[in-house]
Short mmCIF file of C-alpha atoms in Angstrom, two decimals:
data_model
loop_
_atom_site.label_atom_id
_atom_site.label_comp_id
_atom_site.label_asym_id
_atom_site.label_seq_id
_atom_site.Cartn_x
_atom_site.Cartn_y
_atom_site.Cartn_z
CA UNK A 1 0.00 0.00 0.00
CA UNK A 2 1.28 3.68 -0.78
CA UNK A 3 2.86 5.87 1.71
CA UNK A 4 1.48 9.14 1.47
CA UNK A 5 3.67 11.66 3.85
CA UNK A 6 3.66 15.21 4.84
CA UNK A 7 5.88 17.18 6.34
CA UNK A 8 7.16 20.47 8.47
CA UNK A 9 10.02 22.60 7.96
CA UNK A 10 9.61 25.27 9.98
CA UNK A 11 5.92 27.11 8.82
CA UNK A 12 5.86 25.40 5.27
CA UNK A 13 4.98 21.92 4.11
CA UNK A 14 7.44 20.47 2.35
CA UNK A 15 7.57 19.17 -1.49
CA UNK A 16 9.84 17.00 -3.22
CA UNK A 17 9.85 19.40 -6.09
CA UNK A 18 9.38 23.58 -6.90
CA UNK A 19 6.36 25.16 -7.55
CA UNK A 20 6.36 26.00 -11.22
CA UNK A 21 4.07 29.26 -11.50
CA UNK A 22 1.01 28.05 -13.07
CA UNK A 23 1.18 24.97 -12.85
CA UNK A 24 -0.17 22.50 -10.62
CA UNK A 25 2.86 19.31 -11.02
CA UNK A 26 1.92 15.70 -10.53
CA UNK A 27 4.25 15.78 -6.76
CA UNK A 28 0.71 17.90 -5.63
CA UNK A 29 -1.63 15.32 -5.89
CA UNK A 30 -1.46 12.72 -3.03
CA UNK A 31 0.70 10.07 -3.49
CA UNK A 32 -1.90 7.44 -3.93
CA UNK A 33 -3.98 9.41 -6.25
CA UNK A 34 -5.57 7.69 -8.85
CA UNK A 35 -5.05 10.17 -12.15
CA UNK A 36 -8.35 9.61 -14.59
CA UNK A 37 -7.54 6.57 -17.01
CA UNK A 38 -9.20 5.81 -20.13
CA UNK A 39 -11.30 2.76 -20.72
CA UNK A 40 -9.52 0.03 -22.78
CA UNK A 41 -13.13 -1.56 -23.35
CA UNK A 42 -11.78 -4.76 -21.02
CA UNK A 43 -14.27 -4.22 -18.58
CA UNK A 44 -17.15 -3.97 -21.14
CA UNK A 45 -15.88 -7.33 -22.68
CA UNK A 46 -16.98 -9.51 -20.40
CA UNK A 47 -20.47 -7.80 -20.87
CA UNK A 48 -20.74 -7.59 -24.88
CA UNK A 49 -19.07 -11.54 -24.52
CA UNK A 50 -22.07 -12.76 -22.24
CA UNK A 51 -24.96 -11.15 -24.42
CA UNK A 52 -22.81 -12.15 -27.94
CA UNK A 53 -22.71 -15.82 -26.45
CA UNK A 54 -26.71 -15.46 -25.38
CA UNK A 55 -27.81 -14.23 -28.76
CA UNK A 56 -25.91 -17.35 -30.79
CA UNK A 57 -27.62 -19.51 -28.39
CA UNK A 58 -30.56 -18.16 -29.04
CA UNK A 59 -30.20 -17.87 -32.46
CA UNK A 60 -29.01 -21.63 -33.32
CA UNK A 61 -31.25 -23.38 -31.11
CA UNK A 62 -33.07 -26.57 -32.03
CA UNK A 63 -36.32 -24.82 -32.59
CA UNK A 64 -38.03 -27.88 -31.77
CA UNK A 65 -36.48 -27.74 -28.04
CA UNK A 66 -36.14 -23.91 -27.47
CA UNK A 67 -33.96 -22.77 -24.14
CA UNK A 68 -36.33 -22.80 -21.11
CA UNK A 69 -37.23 -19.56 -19.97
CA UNK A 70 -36.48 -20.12 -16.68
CA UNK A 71 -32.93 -20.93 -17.76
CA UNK A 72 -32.82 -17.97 -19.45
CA UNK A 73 -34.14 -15.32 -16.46
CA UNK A 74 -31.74 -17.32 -14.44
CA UNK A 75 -28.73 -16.46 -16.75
CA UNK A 76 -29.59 -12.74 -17.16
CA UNK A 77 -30.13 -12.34 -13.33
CA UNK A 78 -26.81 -13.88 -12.25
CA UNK A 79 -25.42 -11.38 -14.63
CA UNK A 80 -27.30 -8.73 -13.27
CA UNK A 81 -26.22 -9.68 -9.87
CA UNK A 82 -22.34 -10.06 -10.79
CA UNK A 83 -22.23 -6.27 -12.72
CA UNK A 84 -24.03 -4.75 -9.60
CA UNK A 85 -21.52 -6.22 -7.34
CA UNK A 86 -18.50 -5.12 -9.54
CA UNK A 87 -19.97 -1.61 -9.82
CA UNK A 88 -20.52 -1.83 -5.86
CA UNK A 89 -16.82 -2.85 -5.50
CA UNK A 90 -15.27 0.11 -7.68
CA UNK A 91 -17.74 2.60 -5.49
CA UNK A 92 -16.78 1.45 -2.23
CA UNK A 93 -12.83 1.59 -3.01
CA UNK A 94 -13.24 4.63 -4.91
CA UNK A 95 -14.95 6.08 -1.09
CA UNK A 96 -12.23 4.48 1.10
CA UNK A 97 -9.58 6.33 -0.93
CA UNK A 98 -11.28 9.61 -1.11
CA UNK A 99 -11.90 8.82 2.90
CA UNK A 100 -8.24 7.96 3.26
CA UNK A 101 -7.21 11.51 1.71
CA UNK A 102 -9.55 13.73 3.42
CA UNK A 103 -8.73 12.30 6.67
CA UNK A 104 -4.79 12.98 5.80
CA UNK A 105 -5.70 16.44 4.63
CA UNK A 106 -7.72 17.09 8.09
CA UNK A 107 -4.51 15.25 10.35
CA UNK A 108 -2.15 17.74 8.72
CA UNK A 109 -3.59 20.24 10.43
CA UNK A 110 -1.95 18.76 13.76
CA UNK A 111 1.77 19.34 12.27
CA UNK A 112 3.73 21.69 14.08
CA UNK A 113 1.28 21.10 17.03
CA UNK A 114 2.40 20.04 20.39
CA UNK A 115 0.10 17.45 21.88
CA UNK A 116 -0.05 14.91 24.45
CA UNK A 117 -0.39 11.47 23.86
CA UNK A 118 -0.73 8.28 25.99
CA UNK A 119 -0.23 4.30 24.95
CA UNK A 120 -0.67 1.04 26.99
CA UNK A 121 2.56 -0.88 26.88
CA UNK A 122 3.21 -4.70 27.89
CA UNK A 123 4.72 -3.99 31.31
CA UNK A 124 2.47 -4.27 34.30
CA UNK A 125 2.30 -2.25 37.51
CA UNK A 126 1.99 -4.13 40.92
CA UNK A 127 -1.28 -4.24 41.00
CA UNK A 128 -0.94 -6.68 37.40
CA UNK A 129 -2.68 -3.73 35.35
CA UNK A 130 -0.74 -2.48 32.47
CA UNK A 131 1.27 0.62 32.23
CA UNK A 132 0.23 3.18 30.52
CA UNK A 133 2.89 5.65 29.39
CA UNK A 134 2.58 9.11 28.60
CA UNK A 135 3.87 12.28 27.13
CA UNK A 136 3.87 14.92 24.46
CA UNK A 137 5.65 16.22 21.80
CA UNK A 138 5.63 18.75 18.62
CA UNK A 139 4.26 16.42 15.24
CA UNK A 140 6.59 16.99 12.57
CA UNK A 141 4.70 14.63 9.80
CA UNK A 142 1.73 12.74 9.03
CA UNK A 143 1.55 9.27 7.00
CA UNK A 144 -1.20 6.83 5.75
CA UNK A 145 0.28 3.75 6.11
CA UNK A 146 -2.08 0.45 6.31
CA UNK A 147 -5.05 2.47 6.32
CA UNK A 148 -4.01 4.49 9.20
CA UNK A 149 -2.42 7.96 9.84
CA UNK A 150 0.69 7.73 11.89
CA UNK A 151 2.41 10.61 13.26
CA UNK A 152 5.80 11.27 14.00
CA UNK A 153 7.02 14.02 16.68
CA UNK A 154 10.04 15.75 16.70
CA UNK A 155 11.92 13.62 18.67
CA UNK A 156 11.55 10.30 16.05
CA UNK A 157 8.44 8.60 18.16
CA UNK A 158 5.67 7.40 16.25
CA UNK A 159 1.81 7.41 17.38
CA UNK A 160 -1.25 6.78 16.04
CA UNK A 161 -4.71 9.05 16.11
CA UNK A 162 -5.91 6.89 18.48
CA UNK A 163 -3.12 7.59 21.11
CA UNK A 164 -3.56 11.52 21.46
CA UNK A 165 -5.27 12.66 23.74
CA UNK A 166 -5.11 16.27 23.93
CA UNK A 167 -3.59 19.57 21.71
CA UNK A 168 -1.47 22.08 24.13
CA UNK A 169 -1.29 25.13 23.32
CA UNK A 170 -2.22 26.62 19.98
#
């Protein structure tokens, strides 16, 4: 799965290359953006192939024993069923991703932010409850990795959203 990272220098997020005036460059777009692809007609072969093959059975059947139309609802419904599902499929990835960036774009708002953050560790107190350690730091980046935004402060420490718990400061 692509990494998608951003960082802080200072009061500017950085870019692996220069803004060239006027023109938006492809190191802008996310780094698991999907850029607009034309249709090789693939995806419709599997379609025109099913309804060619239907019509030529159709067509050279022994007219004395024609197809029975419940064998032939049954064949156009599992088709039905199988294009919805693929159509389903592409929409639902095609939501996680735009998900995926607008959550990055919101978490990069926490860069350059000191906040506090807490996670349970293995070790166990006397009591035999687990430790929770905790403290804060200034986030220099965010990065989607696995499906989830990790952030890394300024001291080399990584956390996840789940483990703040608080923004000090501004």
């Amino acid at each position: 799965m692509p990494v998608t990272t951003v960082g802080y220098n200072g009061n500017n997020v950085s870019r692996n290359k220069p803004l060239e005036s006027g023109k938006i460059t492809d190191d802008l777009y996310l780094s698991n953006y999907k850029k607009p692809v034309k249709e090789t007609g693939n995806s419709m072969l599997g379609k025109d192939a099913f309804l060619k093959l239907l019509i030529t059975q159709l067509q050279n059947q022994d007219p004395t024993n024609p197809m029975d139309d419940r064998e032939f609802i049954a064949q156009m419904a599992q088709f039905s069923s199988l294009e919805q599902m693929q159509n389903m499929t592409k929409a639902m990835e095609s939501l996680l991703l735009s998900q995926q960036q607008s959550q990055l774009m919101n978490y990069t708002t926490f860069i350059g932010k000191d906040v506090k953050w807490h996670e349970l560790t293995e070790e166990k107190d006397t009591e035999g409850n687990f430790v929770v350690k905790e403290g804060n730091g200034i986030i220099q980046s965010v990065q989607f990795k696995d499906g989830e935004a990790i952030f890394t402060l300024a001291d080399g420490k990584t956390i996840s959203a789940g483990n703040i718990s608080g923004v000090l400061g501004n």
